[in-house]
């Protein structure tokens, strides 16, 4: 099969940020995964395969040469990365893989890649067993996905899934590891791949998948529908909450009923027609749009039907699900290390992220940002010194205010502390706890504490800008 010659092995050296010690990085490590050549001298693989990369190399089937690759774009939400190789020799004798249409249930698929258990190319076969909106683990988002019963193991990530027509119908990216489940693998389908590609080609970079930033409730209960003034023929979903930072907040209101999206009626269970005999969550319609596109949203408000043309944008989380390759931010004064909380930060601080304090977990799952630059700032640890005696046990405590002024983000906190000319530095933490230091003594002690712990700067580069 000529298409198998276009499947490559991806070698990546990763150097992850150290969120617990944000002024340094972790020890580098190496991984291998799969990818495949497409038109335009480009290669597709998974985003998690090249996350925090310092070097990426590709090796073709039957070759003994590894070629240095350049990462062009990383789509964290959709778990897709786009690579290229400058060496002309790499592209010789290889035909790019063509994309096929979205398969139907029971269509045969073959997953090709370089999984663990050997060095040569591997092929596993199965059928499409489910097509629905899936949770993308790496991106912490929900997009269209294929479930197949072909084995997808570590190293298969980024490899193509072929139809019986020798066309690529998706990218292998994750599997279900559960005691009651066997041979459940997941594939990123061609509509998501082509969305990523078109986004990159039109914008020169990846801008993301837009969302309708509302929390909805199904309206299958007839009393609920009656209380909202819905007619017998009307169907839809109830808006429970709207993100204040989203464009929708200027149009929609809590307890509006969304009747349709871009002319497609929404059922009481939140689904829309998909294909013959199939239905899918209406978020699928939103994910087909591009950032900045407009959508016609019809709602029922106080028994009146209203239509709004809404510009779609990406989701702003209070606690980000990923940092997209950026180093973590930090600020240090008198041995107090302040950090901005993200999901990777929680994973770094705790063996299991759900072992984090309940307040932080709640903000991660349900927190709402009131502005696009709002962050959850914590006093992550105290580097013990004479100046901070008595505060050594404080760990990951949220900072609410400084000298009586609310703290919106880490950069604002750093600015207020650096410019403070009051006698005391007063940090108001969660549970009404307060931390007080003499301003002159605290600032004078900071350089020695930094030198003791070999910390190059009191704040991260992004805070100095």
Short mmCIF file of C-alpha atoms in Angstrom, two decimals:
data_model
loop_
_atom_site.label_atom_id
_atom_site.label_comp_id
_atom_site.label_asym_id
_atom_site.label_seq_id
_atom_site.Cartn_x
_atom_site.Cartn_y
_atom_site.Cartn_z
CA UNK A 1 0.00 0.00 0.00
CA UNK A 2 1.56 3.30 -1.06
CA UNK A 3 -0.40 5.11 1.62
CA UNK A 4 1.48 3.22 4.33
CA UNK A 5 4.75 4.69 3.03
CA UNK A 6 3.42 8.12 4.01
CA UNK A 7 3.07 7.10 7.67
CA UNK A 8 6.07 8.31 9.67
CA UNK A 9 7.45 7.78 13.13
CA UNK A 10 7.67 10.93 15.25
CA UNK A 11 10.48 11.32 17.78
CA UNK A 12 10.12 14.19 20.22
CA UNK A 13 12.22 15.53 23.08
CA UNK A 14 10.01 17.34 25.59
CA UNK A 15 11.01 19.83 28.27
CA UNK A 16 7.97 20.58 30.39
CA UNK A 17 7.55 23.64 32.61
CA UNK A 18 7.88 23.06 36.32
CA UNK A 19 4.71 24.59 37.73
CA UNK A 20 5.75 23.94 41.32
CA UNK A 21 9.13 25.67 40.76
CA UNK A 22 8.13 27.98 37.89
CA UNK A 23 11.55 29.58 37.44
CA UNK A 24 12.94 26.33 36.04
CA UNK A 25 11.95 23.45 33.77
CA UNK A 26 11.68 19.73 34.41
CA UNK A 27 14.18 17.15 33.21
CA UNK A 28 13.79 16.50 29.50
CA UNK A 29 12.39 13.20 28.26
CA UNK A 30 11.77 11.52 24.91
CA UNK A 31 8.68 9.96 23.34
CA UNK A 32 7.78 8.37 20.03
CA UNK A 33 4.47 8.49 18.22
CA UNK A 34 3.08 8.44 14.68
CA UNK A 35 2.22 10.92 11.95
CA UNK A 36 1.49 11.02 8.24
CA UNK A 37 2.37 13.10 5.21
CA UNK A 38 -0.26 15.27 3.55
CA UNK A 39 -0.14 17.63 0.58
CA UNK A 40 1.87 20.83 0.73
CA UNK A 41 4.99 19.19 2.27
CA UNK A 42 3.34 18.93 5.64
CA UNK A 43 2.89 16.24 8.29
CA UNK A 44 0.00 15.77 10.73
CA UNK A 45 0.30 14.26 14.20
CA UNK A 46 -1.26 14.77 17.64
CA UNK A 47 -0.71 17.92 19.66
CA UNK A 48 0.15 15.90 22.75
CA UNK A 49 2.87 14.13 20.75
CA UNK A 50 4.86 17.37 20.40
CA UNK A 51 3.71 19.34 23.46
CA UNK A 52 6.53 21.35 25.09
CA UNK A 53 8.88 20.16 22.36
CA UNK A 54 12.52 21.13 22.19
CA UNK A 55 13.30 18.89 19.22
CA UNK A 56 11.15 16.91 16.79
CA UNK A 57 12.47 14.36 14.28
CA UNK A 58 10.66 12.20 11.72
CA UNK A 59 11.61 8.85 10.21
CA UNK A 60 9.96 7.32 7.16
CA UNK A 61 9.03 3.69 6.77
CA UNK A 62 12.03 1.63 5.74
CA UNK A 63 14.47 4.50 6.26
CA UNK A 64 17.37 4.72 8.70
CA UNK A 65 17.48 8.53 8.67
CA UNK A 66 15.77 10.88 11.08
CA UNK A 67 14.91 14.32 9.71
CA UNK A 68 14.58 17.45 11.82
CA UNK A 69 11.04 18.82 11.74
CA UNK A 70 9.55 22.24 12.44
CA UNK A 71 6.26 22.62 14.29
CA UNK A 72 4.01 24.97 12.29
CA UNK A 73 0.90 24.94 14.44
CA UNK A 74 -0.50 23.18 17.51
CA UNK A 75 -4.26 22.86 17.99
CA UNK A 76 -4.50 22.05 21.66
CA UNK A 77 -8.30 21.74 21.78
CA UNK A 78 -8.52 19.36 18.82
CA UNK A 79 -5.23 17.57 19.67
CA UNK A 80 -3.71 18.10 16.21
CA UNK A 81 -0.27 19.43 15.28
CA UNK A 82 1.09 20.42 11.88
CA UNK A 83 4.76 19.85 11.03
CA UNK A 84 7.09 20.33 8.09
CA UNK A 85 10.62 19.26 7.12
CA UNK A 86 13.04 21.54 5.26
CA UNK A 87 15.19 18.71 3.86
CA UNK A 88 14.02 17.96 0.29
CA UNK A 89 15.22 14.35 0.58
CA UNK A 90 12.48 13.60 3.12
CA UNK A 91 9.73 14.23 0.55
CA UNK A 92 11.20 12.06 -2.21
CA UNK A 93 9.30 8.95 -3.23
CA UNK A 94 6.29 9.57 -1.03
CA UNK A 95 2.73 10.38 -2.10
CA UNK A 96 0.64 12.46 0.32
CA UNK A 97 -2.33 10.80 1.97
CA UNK A 98 -5.78 11.86 0.79
CA UNK A 99 -8.71 12.51 3.11
CA UNK A 100 -12.02 10.69 2.79
CA UNK A 101 -15.52 11.52 3.94
CA UNK A 102 -16.89 10.93 7.41
CA UNK A 103 -17.58 7.17 7.64
CA UNK A 104 -20.83 5.57 8.74
CA UNK A 105 -21.43 2.96 11.40
CA UNK A 106 -19.87 -0.44 10.72
CA UNK A 107 -17.50 0.94 8.07
CA UNK A 108 -14.18 -0.88 8.17
CA UNK A 109 -11.16 1.12 9.40
CA UNK A 110 -7.45 0.32 9.77
CA UNK A 111 -5.22 2.21 12.20
CA UNK A 112 -1.62 2.48 11.04
CA UNK A 113 1.27 3.67 13.20
CA UNK A 114 4.22 2.81 15.39
CA UNK A 115 2.83 1.65 18.76
CA UNK A 116 4.78 0.10 21.62
CA UNK A 117 5.80 -3.53 21.27
CA UNK A 118 8.08 -3.14 18.24
CA UNK A 119 9.94 -0.75 15.96
CA UNK A 120 8.26 -1.40 12.62
CA UNK A 121 4.94 -0.18 11.31
CA UNK A 122 1.80 -1.76 12.75
CA UNK A 123 -1.73 -2.17 11.41
CA UNK A 124 -4.84 -2.90 13.49
CA UNK A 125 -8.32 -3.26 12.01
CA UNK A 126 -11.86 -2.75 13.21
CA UNK A 127 -15.10 -0.97 12.44
CA UNK A 128 -16.67 2.37 13.31
CA UNK A 129 -18.87 1.62 16.31
CA UNK A 130 -20.04 5.11 17.32
CA UNK A 131 -20.05 8.69 16.02
CA UNK A 132 -20.81 11.44 18.54
CA UNK A 133 -19.47 14.44 20.44
CA UNK A 134 -16.53 13.16 22.47
CA UNK A 135 -14.48 14.54 25.32
CA UNK A 136 -10.97 15.30 24.02
CA UNK A 137 -8.76 14.53 27.02
CA UNK A 138 -5.75 16.61 25.98
CA UNK A 139 -7.73 19.69 25.01
CA UNK A 140 -10.38 19.48 27.75
CA UNK A 141 -13.02 20.18 25.14
CA UNK A 142 -15.82 18.37 23.32
CA UNK A 143 -15.75 17.86 19.55
CA UNK A 144 -16.98 15.33 17.00
CA UNK A 145 -15.19 11.99 17.27
CA UNK A 146 -15.25 8.39 16.06
CA UNK A 147 -15.22 5.37 18.34
CA UNK A 148 -13.69 2.27 16.80
CA UNK A 149 -12.96 -1.22 18.06
CA UNK A 150 -9.44 -1.37 16.60
CA UNK A 151 -6.65 -1.37 19.18
CA UNK A 152 -5.04 2.03 19.76
CA UNK A 153 -1.97 1.77 21.98
CA UNK A 154 0.72 4.14 23.15
CA UNK A 155 2.69 5.23 20.08
CA UNK A 156 -0.34 4.96 17.77
CA UNK A 157 -1.16 8.59 18.57
CA UNK A 158 -1.05 10.74 15.45
CA UNK A 159 -1.31 7.84 13.03
CA UNK A 160 -3.98 7.76 10.31
CA UNK A 161 -7.13 5.67 10.30
CA UNK A 162 -7.77 4.40 6.76
CA UNK A 163 -11.07 3.41 5.17
CA UNK A 164 -11.36 0.44 2.84
CA UNK A 165 -10.91 2.96 0.01
CA UNK A 166 -7.38 3.70 1.23
CA UNK A 167 -8.37 7.22 2.31
CA UNK A 168 -7.68 8.80 5.70
CA UNK A 169 -10.87 9.18 7.74
CA UNK A 170 -9.21 10.33 10.93
CA UNK A 171 -6.28 10.51 13.33
CA UNK A 172 -5.88 8.06 16.22
CA UNK A 173 -5.57 10.03 19.46
CA UNK A 174 -6.82 8.25 22.58
CA UNK A 175 -8.34 5.06 23.96
CA UNK A 176 -10.56 4.11 26.87
CA UNK A 177 -8.70 2.37 29.68
CA UNK A 178 -11.34 0.81 31.90
CA UNK A 179 -11.76 -2.56 33.54
CA UNK A 180 -15.14 -3.12 31.91
CA UNK A 181 -14.07 -1.96 28.41
CA UNK A 182 -12.06 -3.68 25.70
CA UNK A 183 -10.75 -2.38 22.37
CA UNK A 184 -12.35 1.05 22.56
CA UNK A 185 -10.29 3.56 20.61
CA UNK A 186 -11.04 7.08 19.46
CA UNK A 187 -10.25 8.85 16.21
CA UNK A 188 -10.33 12.54 15.28
CA UNK A 189 -12.58 12.61 12.17
CA UNK A 190 -11.90 14.46 8.93
CA UNK A 191 -14.33 17.37 9.60
CA UNK A 192 -12.30 18.33 12.68
CA UNK A 193 -8.99 17.86 10.82
CA UNK A 194 -10.11 19.99 7.86
CA UNK A 195 -11.42 22.67 10.24
CA UNK A 196 -7.95 22.83 11.83
CA UNK A 197 -6.25 22.96 8.41
CA UNK A 198 -8.49 25.70 7.03
CA UNK A 199 -8.12 27.73 10.21
CA UNK A 200 -4.33 27.57 9.87
CA UNK A 201 -4.33 28.37 6.15
CA UNK A 202 -6.65 31.37 6.49
CA UNK A 203 -5.07 32.91 9.59
CA UNK A 204 -1.45 31.76 9.44
CA UNK A 205 -1.87 30.18 12.86
CA UNK A 206 -4.38 28.17 14.87
CA UNK A 207 -7.14 30.33 16.40
CA UNK A 208 -9.27 27.57 17.94
CA UNK A 209 -12.80 26.23 17.86
CA UNK A 210 -15.48 28.73 18.89
CA UNK A 211 -18.10 27.89 21.48
CA UNK A 212 -21.47 29.20 22.56
CA UNK A 213 -20.42 30.21 26.07
CA UNK A 214 -23.65 29.28 27.83
CA UNK A 215 -24.56 26.50 30.24
CA UNK A 216 -27.77 24.82 29.13
CA UNK A 217 -30.39 22.57 30.67
CA UNK A 218 -32.51 20.05 28.77
CA UNK A 219 -36.25 20.76 28.69
CA UNK A 220 -37.74 17.28 28.55
CA UNK A 221 -40.04 18.00 31.50
CA UNK A 222 -43.44 19.31 30.26
CA UNK A 223 -44.01 21.45 33.38
CA UNK A 224 -40.68 23.19 32.84
CA UNK A 225 -41.60 23.94 29.23
CA UNK A 226 -45.02 25.25 30.24
CA UNK A 227 -43.52 27.53 32.90
CA UNK A 228 -41.27 29.10 30.26
CA UNK A 229 -44.22 29.86 27.98
CA UNK A 230 -43.35 27.31 25.31
CA UNK A 231 -46.00 26.19 22.86
CA UNK A 232 -46.73 22.53 22.21
CA UNK A 233 -44.78 22.64 18.95
CA UNK A 234 -41.76 24.48 20.38
CA UNK A 235 -38.61 22.70 21.49
CA UNK A 236 -35.27 23.87 22.80
CA UNK A 237 -32.84 24.09 25.71
CA UNK A 238 -32.84 26.47 28.68
CA UNK A 239 -29.92 28.82 29.34
CA UNK A 240 -28.79 28.50 32.95
CA UNK A 241 -25.68 30.70 32.81
CA UNK A 242 -23.85 32.95 30.38
CA UNK A 243 -20.12 33.66 30.52
CA UNK A 244 -19.69 37.42 31.17
CA UNK A 245 -16.64 37.60 28.86
CA UNK A 246 -18.44 36.07 25.87
CA UNK A 247 -20.08 38.09 23.05
CA UNK A 248 -23.32 36.22 23.79
CA UNK A 249 -23.62 38.05 27.12
CA UNK A 250 -24.67 41.20 25.21
CA UNK A 251 -27.62 39.41 23.61
CA UNK A 252 -28.73 36.38 25.59
CA UNK A 253 -30.09 36.23 29.13
CA UNK A 254 -30.43 33.49 31.74
CA UNK A 255 -33.67 31.53 31.30
CA UNK A 256 -33.86 32.27 27.60
CA UNK A 257 -34.81 29.14 25.65
CA UNK A 258 -32.60 28.47 22.62
CA UNK A 259 -34.97 27.25 19.90
CA UNK A 260 -32.56 27.02 16.96
CA UNK A 261 -28.97 27.65 15.90
CA UNK A 262 -28.32 28.86 12.37
CA UNK A 263 -31.79 27.76 11.30
CA UNK A 264 -31.49 24.22 12.73
CA UNK A 265 -34.12 23.45 15.35
CA UNK A 266 -32.86 22.10 18.68
CA UNK A 267 -34.74 19.31 20.44
CA UNK A 268 -35.62 19.30 24.12
CA UNK A 269 -32.72 16.94 24.82
CA UNK A 270 -30.23 19.34 23.19
CA UNK A 271 -29.73 17.36 19.99
CA UNK A 272 -30.08 18.23 16.31
CA UNK A 273 -30.45 16.03 13.20
CA UNK A 274 -27.09 14.67 12.10
CA UNK A 275 -27.53 12.12 9.33
CA UNK A 276 -30.27 9.72 8.35
CA UNK A 277 -31.53 8.17 11.56
CA UNK A 278 -28.92 9.90 13.72
CA UNK A 279 -28.91 12.85 16.11
CA UNK A 280 -26.05 14.70 17.77
CA UNK A 281 -25.55 17.42 20.39
CA UNK A 282 -26.17 20.90 19.01
CA UNK A 283 -22.63 21.92 20.05
CA UNK A 284 -21.60 20.14 16.86
CA UNK A 285 -23.14 23.00 14.85
CA UNK A 286 -21.14 25.52 16.87
CA UNK A 287 -17.86 23.62 16.40
CA UNK A 288 -18.28 23.74 12.62
CA UNK A 289 -17.93 27.52 12.77
CA UNK A 290 -14.67 29.48 12.87
CA UNK A 291 -13.56 32.05 15.41
CA UNK A 292 -15.14 35.36 14.45
CA UNK A 293 -17.97 33.81 12.42
CA UNK A 294 -21.52 34.93 13.10
CA UNK A 295 -24.44 32.63 13.88
CA UNK A 296 -28.19 33.24 13.96
CA UNK A 297 -29.56 32.21 17.36
CA UNK A 298 -33.33 32.11 17.90
CA UNK A 299 -34.54 32.26 21.51
CA UNK A 300 -37.80 32.40 23.42
CA UNK A 301 -37.90 35.12 26.09
CA UNK A 302 -41.04 35.91 28.09
CA UNK A 303 -43.13 34.01 25.49
CA UNK A 304 -41.67 36.15 22.68
CA UNK A 305 -39.44 34.84 19.90
CA UNK A 306 -36.23 36.83 19.33
CA UNK A 307 -33.37 36.38 16.87
CA UNK A 308 -29.77 37.51 17.39
CA UNK A 309 -26.80 37.46 15.03
CA UNK A 310 -23.96 36.59 17.41
CA UNK A 311 -20.22 36.70 16.72
CA UNK A 312 -18.64 33.51 18.06
CA UNK A 313 -15.43 33.40 20.07
CA UNK A 314 -13.31 30.89 21.96
CA UNK A 315 -13.96 30.06 25.59
CA UNK A 316 -12.28 32.09 28.36
CA UNK A 317 -11.80 29.91 31.45
CA UNK A 318 -11.21 31.27 34.93
CA UNK A 319 -8.70 28.44 35.45
CA UNK A 320 -7.22 27.59 32.02
CA UNK A 321 -7.26 23.95 30.96
CA UNK A 322 -3.86 24.31 29.26
CA UNK A 323 -1.07 26.88 28.92
CA UNK A 324 -0.41 26.31 25.19
CA UNK A 325 3.35 26.05 25.56
CA UNK A 326 3.80 29.22 27.61
CA UNK A 327 6.01 29.10 30.72
CA UNK A 328 4.14 29.57 34.01
CA UNK A 329 3.97 33.02 35.60
CA UNK A 330 5.27 33.70 39.11
CA UNK A 331 6.14 36.55 41.45
CA UNK A 332 8.31 36.38 44.58
CA UNK A 333 8.63 38.84 47.46
CA UNK A 334 10.16 38.02 50.85
CA UNK A 335 10.07 34.32 49.98
CA UNK A 336 6.34 34.33 49.18
CA UNK A 337 5.85 32.63 45.81
CA UNK A 338 2.70 33.76 44.03
CA UNK A 339 1.38 31.87 41.00
CA UNK A 340 -1.58 31.92 38.61
CA UNK A 341 -3.58 28.70 38.80
CA UNK A 342 -4.09 26.53 35.72
CA UNK A 343 -5.11 22.90 35.32
CA UNK A 344 -1.48 21.84 34.64
CA UNK A 345 -0.55 23.66 37.85
CA UNK A 346 -3.06 21.58 39.84
CA UNK A 347 -1.73 18.39 38.22
CA UNK A 348 1.82 19.40 39.18
CA UNK A 349 0.98 20.25 42.79
CA UNK A 350 -1.11 17.15 43.51
CA UNK A 351 -0.68 13.49 42.54
CA UNK A 352 -4.28 13.53 41.35
CA UNK A 353 -5.77 16.88 40.40
CA UNK A 354 -8.95 16.04 42.30
CA UNK A 355 -6.88 16.02 45.51
CA UNK A 356 -6.60 19.80 45.17
CA UNK A 357 -8.51 22.04 47.63
CA UNK A 358 -12.24 21.99 47.03
CA UNK A 359 -12.34 25.73 46.35
CA UNK A 360 -9.79 25.45 43.54
CA UNK A 361 -11.55 22.42 42.07
CA UNK A 362 -14.87 24.25 42.10
CA UNK A 363 -13.36 27.24 40.32
CA UNK A 364 -11.76 24.92 37.76
CA UNK A 365 -15.05 23.18 36.99
CA UNK A 366 -17.60 25.94 37.52
CA UNK A 367 -15.73 29.22 37.96
CA UNK A 368 -16.70 32.16 35.75
CA UNK A 369 -14.22 34.83 34.66
CA UNK A 370 -15.68 38.32 34.97
CA UNK A 371 -13.06 39.74 32.57
CA UNK A 372 -10.73 38.21 29.99
CA UNK A 373 -7.65 38.96 32.11
CA UNK A 374 -8.99 37.61 35.40
CA UNK A 375 -6.91 34.89 37.06
CA UNK A 376 -6.98 32.86 40.26
CA UNK A 377 -3.84 33.91 42.14
CA UNK A 378 -2.48 31.77 44.98
CA UNK A 379 0.33 31.99 47.47
CA UNK A 380 1.72 28.67 46.30
CA UNK A 381 4.54 28.24 48.82
CA UNK A 382 6.82 30.08 51.23
CA UNK A 383 10.59 29.89 50.80
CA UNK A 384 11.54 29.88 54.45
CA UNK A 385 13.56 32.84 55.76
CA UNK A 386 13.75 34.96 58.91
CA UNK A 387 11.55 37.65 57.33
CA UNK A 388 8.58 35.31 56.84
CA UNK A 389 8.72 33.40 60.12
CA UNK A 390 5.33 32.03 61.17
CA UNK A 391 4.01 31.77 57.62
CA UNK A 392 5.88 28.60 56.58
CA UNK A 393 2.82 26.35 56.45
CA UNK A 394 0.86 28.39 53.91
CA UNK A 395 0.39 26.40 50.68
CA UNK A 396 -1.84 27.15 47.67
CA UNK A 397 -3.98 29.70 49.46
CA UNK A 398 -5.93 32.03 47.19
CA UNK A 399 -5.08 35.74 47.33
CA UNK A 400 -8.21 37.89 47.38
CA UNK A 401 -6.79 41.34 48.04
CA UNK A 402 -3.62 43.32 48.67
CA UNK A 403 -3.70 46.26 51.10
CA UNK A 404 -7.47 46.29 50.76
CA UNK A 405 -7.53 46.32 46.95
CA UNK A 406 -8.95 43.29 45.07
CA UNK A 407 -6.44 41.19 43.12
CA UNK A 408 -7.63 40.53 39.56
CA UNK A 409 -4.54 38.78 38.23
CA UNK A 410 -0.90 38.05 39.01
CA UNK A 411 0.51 40.92 36.98
CA UNK A 412 -1.67 43.40 38.85
CA UNK A 413 -0.56 41.96 42.19
CA UNK A 414 3.12 42.22 41.23
CA UNK A 415 2.63 45.82 40.12
CA UNK A 416 0.85 46.80 43.36
CA UNK A 417 3.54 45.22 45.54
CA UNK A 418 6.42 46.74 43.56
CA UNK A 419 4.86 50.23 43.73
CA UNK A 420 3.75 49.97 47.35
CA UNK A 421 5.08 52.75 49.59
CA UNK A 422 2.92 51.96 52.61
CA UNK A 423 4.46 50.69 55.83
CA UNK A 424 3.11 47.16 55.52
CA UNK A 425 2.41 44.62 52.80
CA UNK A 426 -0.95 43.06 53.67
CA UNK A 427 -2.10 40.01 51.69
CA UNK A 428 -5.71 39.00 52.29
CA UNK A 429 -6.06 35.26 51.69
CA UNK A 430 -8.98 32.85 51.62
CA UNK A 431 -10.91 32.08 54.82
CA UNK A 432 -10.22 35.67 56.02
CA UNK A 433 -6.56 34.87 56.67
CA UNK A 434 -4.16 37.81 56.49
CA UNK A 435 -0.39 37.88 55.94
CA UNK A 436 1.49 41.04 56.94
CA UNK A 437 5.12 42.05 56.36
CA UNK A 438 7.03 45.30 56.79
CA UNK A 439 7.43 46.70 53.28
CA UNK A 440 11.07 47.83 53.48
CA UNK A 441 12.24 44.71 55.31
CA UNK A 442 10.37 42.39 52.92
CA UNK A 443 11.75 43.98 49.77
CA UNK A 444 15.28 44.15 51.21
CA UNK A 445 15.23 40.43 52.05
CA UNK A 446 14.06 39.31 48.62
CA UNK A 447 17.45 39.37 46.74
CA UNK A 448 19.15 37.15 49.34
CA UNK A 449 16.28 34.66 49.27
CA UNK A 450 16.47 34.51 45.46
CA UNK A 451 20.24 33.92 45.63
CA UNK A 452 19.85 31.17 48.25
CA UNK A 453 17.45 29.24 45.99
CA UNK A 454 19.30 30.07 42.72
CA UNK A 455 16.28 31.91 41.33
CA UNK A 456 17.27 34.25 38.47
CA UNK A 457 14.49 36.80 38.89
CA UNK A 458 11.76 37.82 41.30
CA UNK A 459 9.17 37.60 38.55
CA UNK A 460 8.60 35.76 35.29
CA UNK A 461 9.36 37.48 31.98
CA UNK A 462 5.70 38.03 31.07
CA UNK A 463 5.19 40.11 34.23
CA UNK A 464 8.15 42.34 33.42
CA UNK A 465 6.75 43.36 30.03
#
